[in-house]
Amino acid sequence: MKKSLLSAILTVSCIFTMSCGNNGTTATDSGSTSGELAGSLSYEYVIHYTDGTESGVVRYDDLSTMLLGLDRGDIDYIPLSKSVAEYIANTQGDGKYVVETADPLENYSLGVGEAHVDLLPACNDAIIAMQEDGTLSSLQDEYITKIIEGGQPEAVTFETVDGRDTLKVGVTGDLPPMDYVSEDGTPMGFNTAILAELGKRLDMNIELVTINSGSRAAALVSGKVDMIFWVLSMDFSNAQNPVRLETIDYIMFNGSKLSPTDTVATDSIFAVPEGVYISEYYFSDNEAILRKK
């Protein structure tokens, strides 16, 4: 579970990727168009495969609008984590969506700004401990797997203790059931469960702040939040094809600066804005493609 904290030196507008890429097999087709959240890093670079084909990208402000675009035929598919795609297909699609699993493994981490980078060692220790004692597995089963199968997300009560420092954490609601916010604006499910447990282990009070996915880095820089609930990195170690990256600037890959035409075959890609730091990952899932039948 240990990993390096690699980062891309990109502008703050190049936020965090929601999901990106394909496995070069059945997930995407030449000339097809994908939907992505506006402001996500996947807009600043496009993942190509060795056949040289390129998929177009359409920006959306939120997941709901992007699903409408898919329903209208404005886009051909949406790359998401497998659990999110299955949740949408099972609960919102009325049987009209199909989910295709792709090769890359998506890892989700907490993100902090420079002002709170000193929290990372304690966060990492807590995440590793939750992995080792079975807490993460239990929370994933209760608040992700069972919800996909038809359960209802529930809000977890946060422990508040006088005299503790308060950690403001940004959640988005754009990755249900992992990052879920109800229609009335209440965060519920896995995000509340894992953050409540993290607060106990860090001996801190947790305050949730609902933010737009595309403004996560800006929320950190402005001080609106101290931490964001999810930052995504992609692991291509099992991908069938190498990946060529085209960027507006460059990214760091295994400590090396890549040019827009460089090709990499395996390992993880971490792409986060300068000044944002990520924790150990607390959740992993295969990438998937959501399409209409």
Short mmCIF file of C-alpha atoms in Angstrom, two decimals:
data_model
loop_
_atom_site.label_atom_id
_atom_site.label_comp_id
_atom_site.label_asym_id
_atom_site.label_seq_id
_atom_site.Cartn_x
_atom_site.Cartn_y
_atom_site.Cartn_z
CA MET A 1 0.00 0.00 0.00
CA LYS A 2 3.03 2.26 0.35
CA LYS A 3 3.70 4.54 -2.57
CA SER A 4 5.68 7.58 -3.57
CA LEU A 5 4.08 11.02 -3.47
CA LEU A 6 4.75 11.99 -7.06
CA SER A 7 3.27 15.24 -8.34
CA ALA A 8 2.83 17.12 -11.57
CA ILE A 9 3.95 20.73 -11.74
CA LEU A 10 0.76 22.06 -13.26
CA THR A 11 -1.39 25.12 -12.79
CA VAL A 12 -4.04 25.18 -10.09
CA SER A 13 -6.69 25.07 -12.81
CA CYS A 14 -5.50 21.57 -13.66
CA ILE A 15 -7.38 20.03 -10.76
CA PHE A 16 -7.58 16.31 -10.04
CA THR A 17 -8.57 13.62 -12.47
CA MET A 18 -11.94 12.05 -11.86
CA SER A 19 -11.19 9.17 -14.20
CA CYS A 20 -9.25 8.89 -17.39
CA GLY A 21 -8.01 6.62 -20.10
CA ASN A 22 -8.95 3.20 -21.37
CA ASN A 23 -7.31 -0.17 -21.77
CA GLY A 24 -7.05 -0.14 -25.55
CA THR A 25 -9.47 -3.07 -25.84
CA THR A 26 -13.26 -2.78 -25.56
CA ALA A 27 -13.54 0.28 -23.34
CA THR A 28 -13.38 2.96 -26.03
CA ASP A 29 -13.61 3.19 -29.79
CA SER A 30 -11.70 5.31 -32.26
CA GLY A 31 -13.51 8.61 -32.74
CA SER A 32 -15.80 8.18 -29.75
CA THR A 33 -16.38 10.97 -27.25
CA SER A 34 -16.08 10.75 -23.47
CA GLY A 35 -17.47 12.94 -20.72
CA GLU A 36 -15.33 14.31 -17.90
CA LEU A 37 -15.84 16.72 -15.04
CA ALA A 38 -14.79 20.27 -15.89
CA GLY A 39 -11.53 21.20 -14.25
CA SER A 40 -10.30 17.64 -13.94
CA LEU A 41 -6.70 16.98 -14.83
CA SER A 42 -7.74 14.61 -17.59
CA TYR A 43 -8.67 17.73 -19.57
CA GLU A 44 -5.09 18.91 -19.51
CA TYR A 45 -3.73 15.68 -20.89
CA VAL A 46 -5.30 13.08 -23.11
CA ILE A 47 -4.31 9.45 -22.75
CA HIS A 48 -3.49 7.78 -26.05
CA TYR A 49 -2.62 4.21 -26.84
CA THR A 50 -0.12 2.86 -29.31
CA ASP A 51 -2.64 2.71 -32.14
CA GLY A 52 -2.52 6.51 -32.15
CA THR A 53 -6.29 7.00 -31.91
CA GLU A 54 -7.71 9.80 -29.85
CA SER A 55 -11.07 10.16 -28.10
CA GLY A 56 -12.75 13.53 -27.84
CA VAL A 57 -13.67 14.94 -24.45
CA VAL A 58 -16.67 17.02 -23.37
CA ARG A 59 -16.62 18.96 -20.11
CA TYR A 60 -19.43 18.86 -17.56
CA ASP A 61 -19.79 20.70 -14.27
CA ASP A 62 -21.18 17.74 -12.35
CA LEU A 63 -22.06 14.08 -12.63
CA SER A 64 -25.80 14.67 -13.10
CA THR A 65 -25.28 16.94 -16.10
CA MET A 66 -22.77 14.49 -17.56
CA LEU A 67 -25.30 11.64 -17.30
CA LEU A 68 -27.83 13.80 -19.15
CA GLY A 69 -25.23 14.27 -21.89
CA LEU A 70 -24.80 10.51 -22.11
CA ASP A 71 -28.56 10.00 -22.29
CA ARG A 72 -28.90 12.58 -25.08
CA GLY A 73 -26.07 11.05 -27.08
CA ASP A 74 -23.78 14.08 -26.72
CA ILE A 75 -21.09 11.70 -25.47
CA ASP A 76 -20.52 7.99 -26.04
CA TYR A 77 -19.24 6.92 -22.64
CA ILE A 78 -18.12 8.08 -19.21
CA PRO A 79 -14.95 6.68 -17.58
CA LEU A 80 -15.58 6.08 -13.87
CA SER A 81 -14.48 3.75 -11.13
CA LYS A 82 -16.21 0.37 -11.35
CA SER A 83 -18.17 0.87 -8.12
CA VAL A 84 -19.49 4.26 -9.25
CA ALA A 85 -20.46 2.96 -12.69
CA GLU A 86 -22.23 -0.06 -11.16
CA TYR A 87 -24.04 2.13 -8.64
CA ILE A 88 -25.34 4.40 -11.40
CA ALA A 89 -26.35 1.46 -13.58
CA ASN A 90 -28.17 -0.24 -10.69
CA THR A 91 -29.88 2.75 -9.11
CA GLN A 92 -30.31 5.47 -11.73
CA GLY A 93 -30.24 3.83 -15.11
CA ASP A 94 -33.51 1.85 -15.17
CA GLY A 95 -31.62 -0.82 -17.08
CA LYS A 96 -30.41 1.53 -19.80
CA TYR A 97 -26.68 1.50 -18.95
CA VAL A 98 -23.97 -1.08 -19.46
CA VAL A 99 -20.69 -1.21 -17.49
CA GLU A 100 -17.41 -2.31 -19.09
CA THR A 101 -14.43 -2.94 -16.82
CA ALA A 102 -11.01 -1.67 -17.95
CA ASP A 103 -7.45 -2.51 -16.92
CA PRO A 104 -6.17 0.45 -14.91
CA LEU A 105 -6.50 0.34 -11.15
CA GLU A 106 -7.73 3.59 -9.60
CA ASN A 107 -6.40 4.52 -6.16
CA TYR A 108 -8.12 7.15 -4.02
CA SER A 109 -6.24 9.24 -1.46
CA LEU A 110 -6.85 12.21 0.82
CA GLY A 111 -5.38 15.51 -0.36
CA VAL A 112 -3.99 18.38 1.71
CA GLY A 113 -2.38 21.73 0.93
CA GLU A 114 1.02 22.95 2.08
CA ALA A 115 -0.46 24.43 5.27
CA HIS A 116 -1.52 20.98 6.45
CA VAL A 117 1.14 18.73 4.96
CA ASP A 118 2.26 17.93 8.52
CA LEU A 119 -0.98 15.93 8.90
CA LEU A 120 0.04 13.40 6.27
CA PRO A 121 2.22 11.13 8.45
CA ALA A 122 -0.59 10.71 10.98
CA CYS A 123 -3.15 10.24 8.19
CA ASN A 124 -0.95 7.63 6.53
CA ASP A 125 -0.48 5.79 9.82
CA ALA A 126 -4.25 5.82 10.40
CA ILE A 127 -5.05 4.57 6.89
CA ILE A 128 -2.48 1.78 7.10
CA ALA A 129 -3.78 0.78 10.54
CA MET A 130 -7.37 0.72 9.22
CA GLN A 131 -6.20 -1.50 6.38
CA GLU A 132 -4.37 -3.87 8.70
CA ASP A 133 -7.12 -4.16 11.33
CA GLY A 134 -9.87 -4.73 8.77
CA THR A 135 -11.66 -1.42 9.30
CA LEU A 136 -11.33 -0.28 5.68
CA SER A 137 -12.55 -3.60 4.35
CA SER A 138 -15.54 -3.51 6.69
CA LEU A 139 -16.44 0.08 5.75
CA GLN A 140 -16.14 -0.67 2.04
CA ASP A 141 -18.41 -3.68 2.38
CA GLU A 142 -21.00 -1.78 4.43
CA TYR A 143 -21.02 1.55 2.61
CA ILE A 144 -20.00 0.66 -0.96
CA THR A 145 -20.69 -2.98 -1.81
CA LYS A 146 -24.03 -3.21 -0.01
CA ILE A 147 -25.16 0.16 -1.37
CA ILE A 148 -24.41 -0.95 -4.94
CA GLU A 149 -26.51 -4.05 -4.25
CA GLY A 150 -29.50 -1.94 -3.25
CA GLY A 151 -28.88 -0.62 0.24
CA GLN A 152 -29.49 2.98 1.27
CA PRO A 153 -26.61 5.29 2.28
CA GLU A 154 -26.76 6.51 5.86
CA ALA A 155 -25.07 9.47 7.49
CA VAL A 156 -22.55 8.55 10.16
CA THR A 157 -22.52 10.67 13.31
CA PHE A 158 -19.25 12.49 13.89
CA GLU A 159 -17.75 12.52 17.35
CA THR A 160 -17.24 16.10 18.55
CA VAL A 161 -14.99 16.74 21.53
CA ASP A 162 -14.43 20.15 23.11
CA GLY A 163 -10.84 21.32 22.88
CA ARG A 164 -9.96 19.30 19.79
CA ASP A 165 -8.71 20.92 16.60
CA THR A 166 -11.24 20.86 13.75
CA LEU A 167 -10.35 19.53 10.31
CA LYS A 168 -12.49 20.87 7.45
CA VAL A 169 -12.79 18.23 4.72
CA GLY A 170 -14.20 18.87 1.25
CA VAL A 171 -16.57 16.27 -0.23
CA THR A 172 -18.21 16.47 -3.66
CA GLY A 173 -21.00 13.94 -4.07
CA ASP A 174 -19.80 13.18 -7.60
CA LEU A 175 -18.53 9.65 -6.92
CA PRO A 176 -21.46 7.82 -5.31
CA PRO A 177 -21.50 5.65 -3.29
CA MET A 178 -17.86 6.36 -2.32
CA ASP A 179 -18.33 10.13 -2.15
CA TYR A 180 -22.08 10.54 -1.71
CA VAL A 181 -24.12 13.66 -0.99
CA SER A 182 -27.92 13.37 -0.80
CA GLU A 183 -30.30 15.59 -2.76
CA ASP A 184 -30.75 17.82 0.30
CA GLY A 185 -26.99 18.38 0.48
CA THR A 186 -26.19 15.95 3.31
CA PRO A 187 -22.97 13.89 2.95
CA MET A 188 -23.77 10.24 3.65
CA GLY A 189 -22.27 6.78 3.43
CA PHE A 190 -18.63 5.85 2.89
CA ASN A 191 -17.23 9.38 2.98
CA THR A 192 -18.81 10.05 6.38
CA ALA A 193 -17.89 6.61 7.72
CA ILE A 194 -14.20 6.75 6.87
CA LEU A 195 -13.80 10.40 7.88
CA ALA A 196 -15.54 9.78 11.22
CA GLU A 197 -13.08 6.95 11.89
CA LEU A 198 -10.16 9.10 10.75
CA GLY A 199 -11.23 11.87 13.13
CA LYS A 200 -11.15 9.45 16.06
CA ARG A 201 -7.70 8.16 15.15
CA LEU A 202 -6.31 11.66 14.58
CA ASP A 203 -8.02 12.96 17.74
CA MET A 204 -9.62 15.74 15.69
CA ASN A 205 -13.15 16.98 15.07
CA ILE A 206 -14.26 16.68 11.43
CA GLU A 207 -16.34 19.32 9.64
CA LEU A 208 -17.61 18.40 6.18
CA VAL A 209 -17.81 21.04 3.44
CA THR A 210 -19.55 20.25 0.15
CA ILE A 211 -17.57 21.62 -2.80
CA ASN A 212 -17.53 21.30 -6.59
CA SER A 213 -15.22 18.60 -7.94
CA GLY A 214 -13.50 21.08 -10.21
CA SER A 215 -12.75 23.50 -7.38
CA ARG A 216 -11.05 21.11 -4.98
CA ALA A 217 -7.54 22.49 -5.38
CA ALA A 218 -8.82 26.06 -5.22
CA ALA A 219 -10.69 25.22 -2.02
CA LEU A 220 -7.44 24.00 -0.49
CA VAL A 221 -5.42 27.01 -1.62
CA SER A 222 -8.05 29.48 -0.41
CA GLY A 223 -8.36 27.81 2.99
CA LYS A 224 -12.01 26.96 2.49
CA VAL A 225 -11.08 23.39 3.39
CA ASP A 226 -8.04 21.82 5.04
CA MET A 227 -8.34 18.50 3.23
CA ILE A 228 -10.19 17.03 0.27
CA PHE A 229 -11.72 13.59 0.48
CA TRP A 230 -10.48 12.17 -2.80
CA VAL A 231 -7.60 12.53 -5.20
CA LEU A 232 -7.27 9.88 -7.90
CA SER A 233 -4.12 8.22 -9.21
CA MET A 234 -4.03 5.59 -11.94
CA ASP A 235 -2.06 2.34 -11.85
CA PHE A 236 -1.33 0.96 -15.33
CA SER A 237 0.83 -1.97 -14.17
CA ASN A 238 -1.70 -4.46 -15.58
CA ALA A 239 -2.62 -2.49 -18.69
CA GLN A 240 -2.30 -4.38 -21.96
CA ASN A 241 -0.87 -1.44 -23.92
CA PRO A 242 1.63 1.35 -23.24
CA VAL A 243 0.28 4.84 -22.67
CA ARG A 244 1.33 8.03 -24.46
CA LEU A 245 0.62 11.26 -22.62
CA GLU A 246 -0.06 14.66 -24.16
CA THR A 247 -0.03 17.54 -21.69
CA ILE A 248 -0.11 21.30 -21.63
CA ASP A 249 3.08 21.21 -19.59
CA TYR A 250 4.59 18.02 -18.23
CA ILE A 251 4.04 15.45 -15.52
CA MET A 252 6.35 13.64 -13.15
CA PHE A 253 6.46 9.87 -13.62
CA ASN A 254 8.51 7.82 -11.17
CA GLY A 255 10.51 10.94 -10.42
CA SER A 256 11.30 11.69 -14.07
CA LYS A 257 10.04 14.62 -16.14
CA LEU A 258 8.04 13.45 -19.15
CA SER A 259 7.62 15.37 -22.39
CA PRO A 260 4.28 15.31 -24.25
CA THR A 261 5.47 12.53 -26.59
CA ASP A 262 6.99 10.19 -24.01
CA THR A 263 5.59 6.70 -23.63
CA VAL A 264 5.32 4.73 -20.40
CA ALA A 265 4.31 1.09 -20.10
CA THR A 266 3.55 0.38 -16.47
CA ASP A 267 3.37 1.60 -12.89
CA SER A 268 1.35 4.42 -11.40
CA ILE A 269 0.71 7.94 -12.64
CA PHE A 270 0.23 10.59 -9.99
CA ALA A 271 -0.90 13.93 -11.32
CA VAL A 272 -1.80 16.61 -8.81
CA PRO A 273 -1.27 20.37 -8.81
CA GLU A 274 1.83 21.89 -7.30
CA GLY A 275 1.38 22.44 -3.57
CA VAL A 276 -1.12 19.61 -3.10
CA TYR A 277 0.00 16.46 -1.32
CA ILE A 278 -1.71 13.09 -1.18
CA SER A 279 -1.95 10.41 1.48
CA GLU A 280 -1.76 6.65 1.30
CA TYR A 281 -4.75 5.43 -0.66
CA TYR A 282 -7.77 4.22 1.30
CA PHE A 283 -9.76 2.76 -1.59
CA SER A 284 -8.88 1.05 -4.87
CA ASP A 285 -11.11 0.04 -7.74
CA ASN A 286 -10.85 -0.92 -11.38
CA GLU A 287 -11.67 1.70 -13.93
CA ALA A 288 -14.89 1.12 -15.82
CA ILE A 289 -16.74 2.61 -18.76
CA LEU A 290 -20.41 3.55 -18.47
CA ARG A 291 -22.37 3.45 -21.73
CA LYS A 292 -25.98 3.39 -22.83
CA LYS A 293 -27.19 0.01 -24.04
#
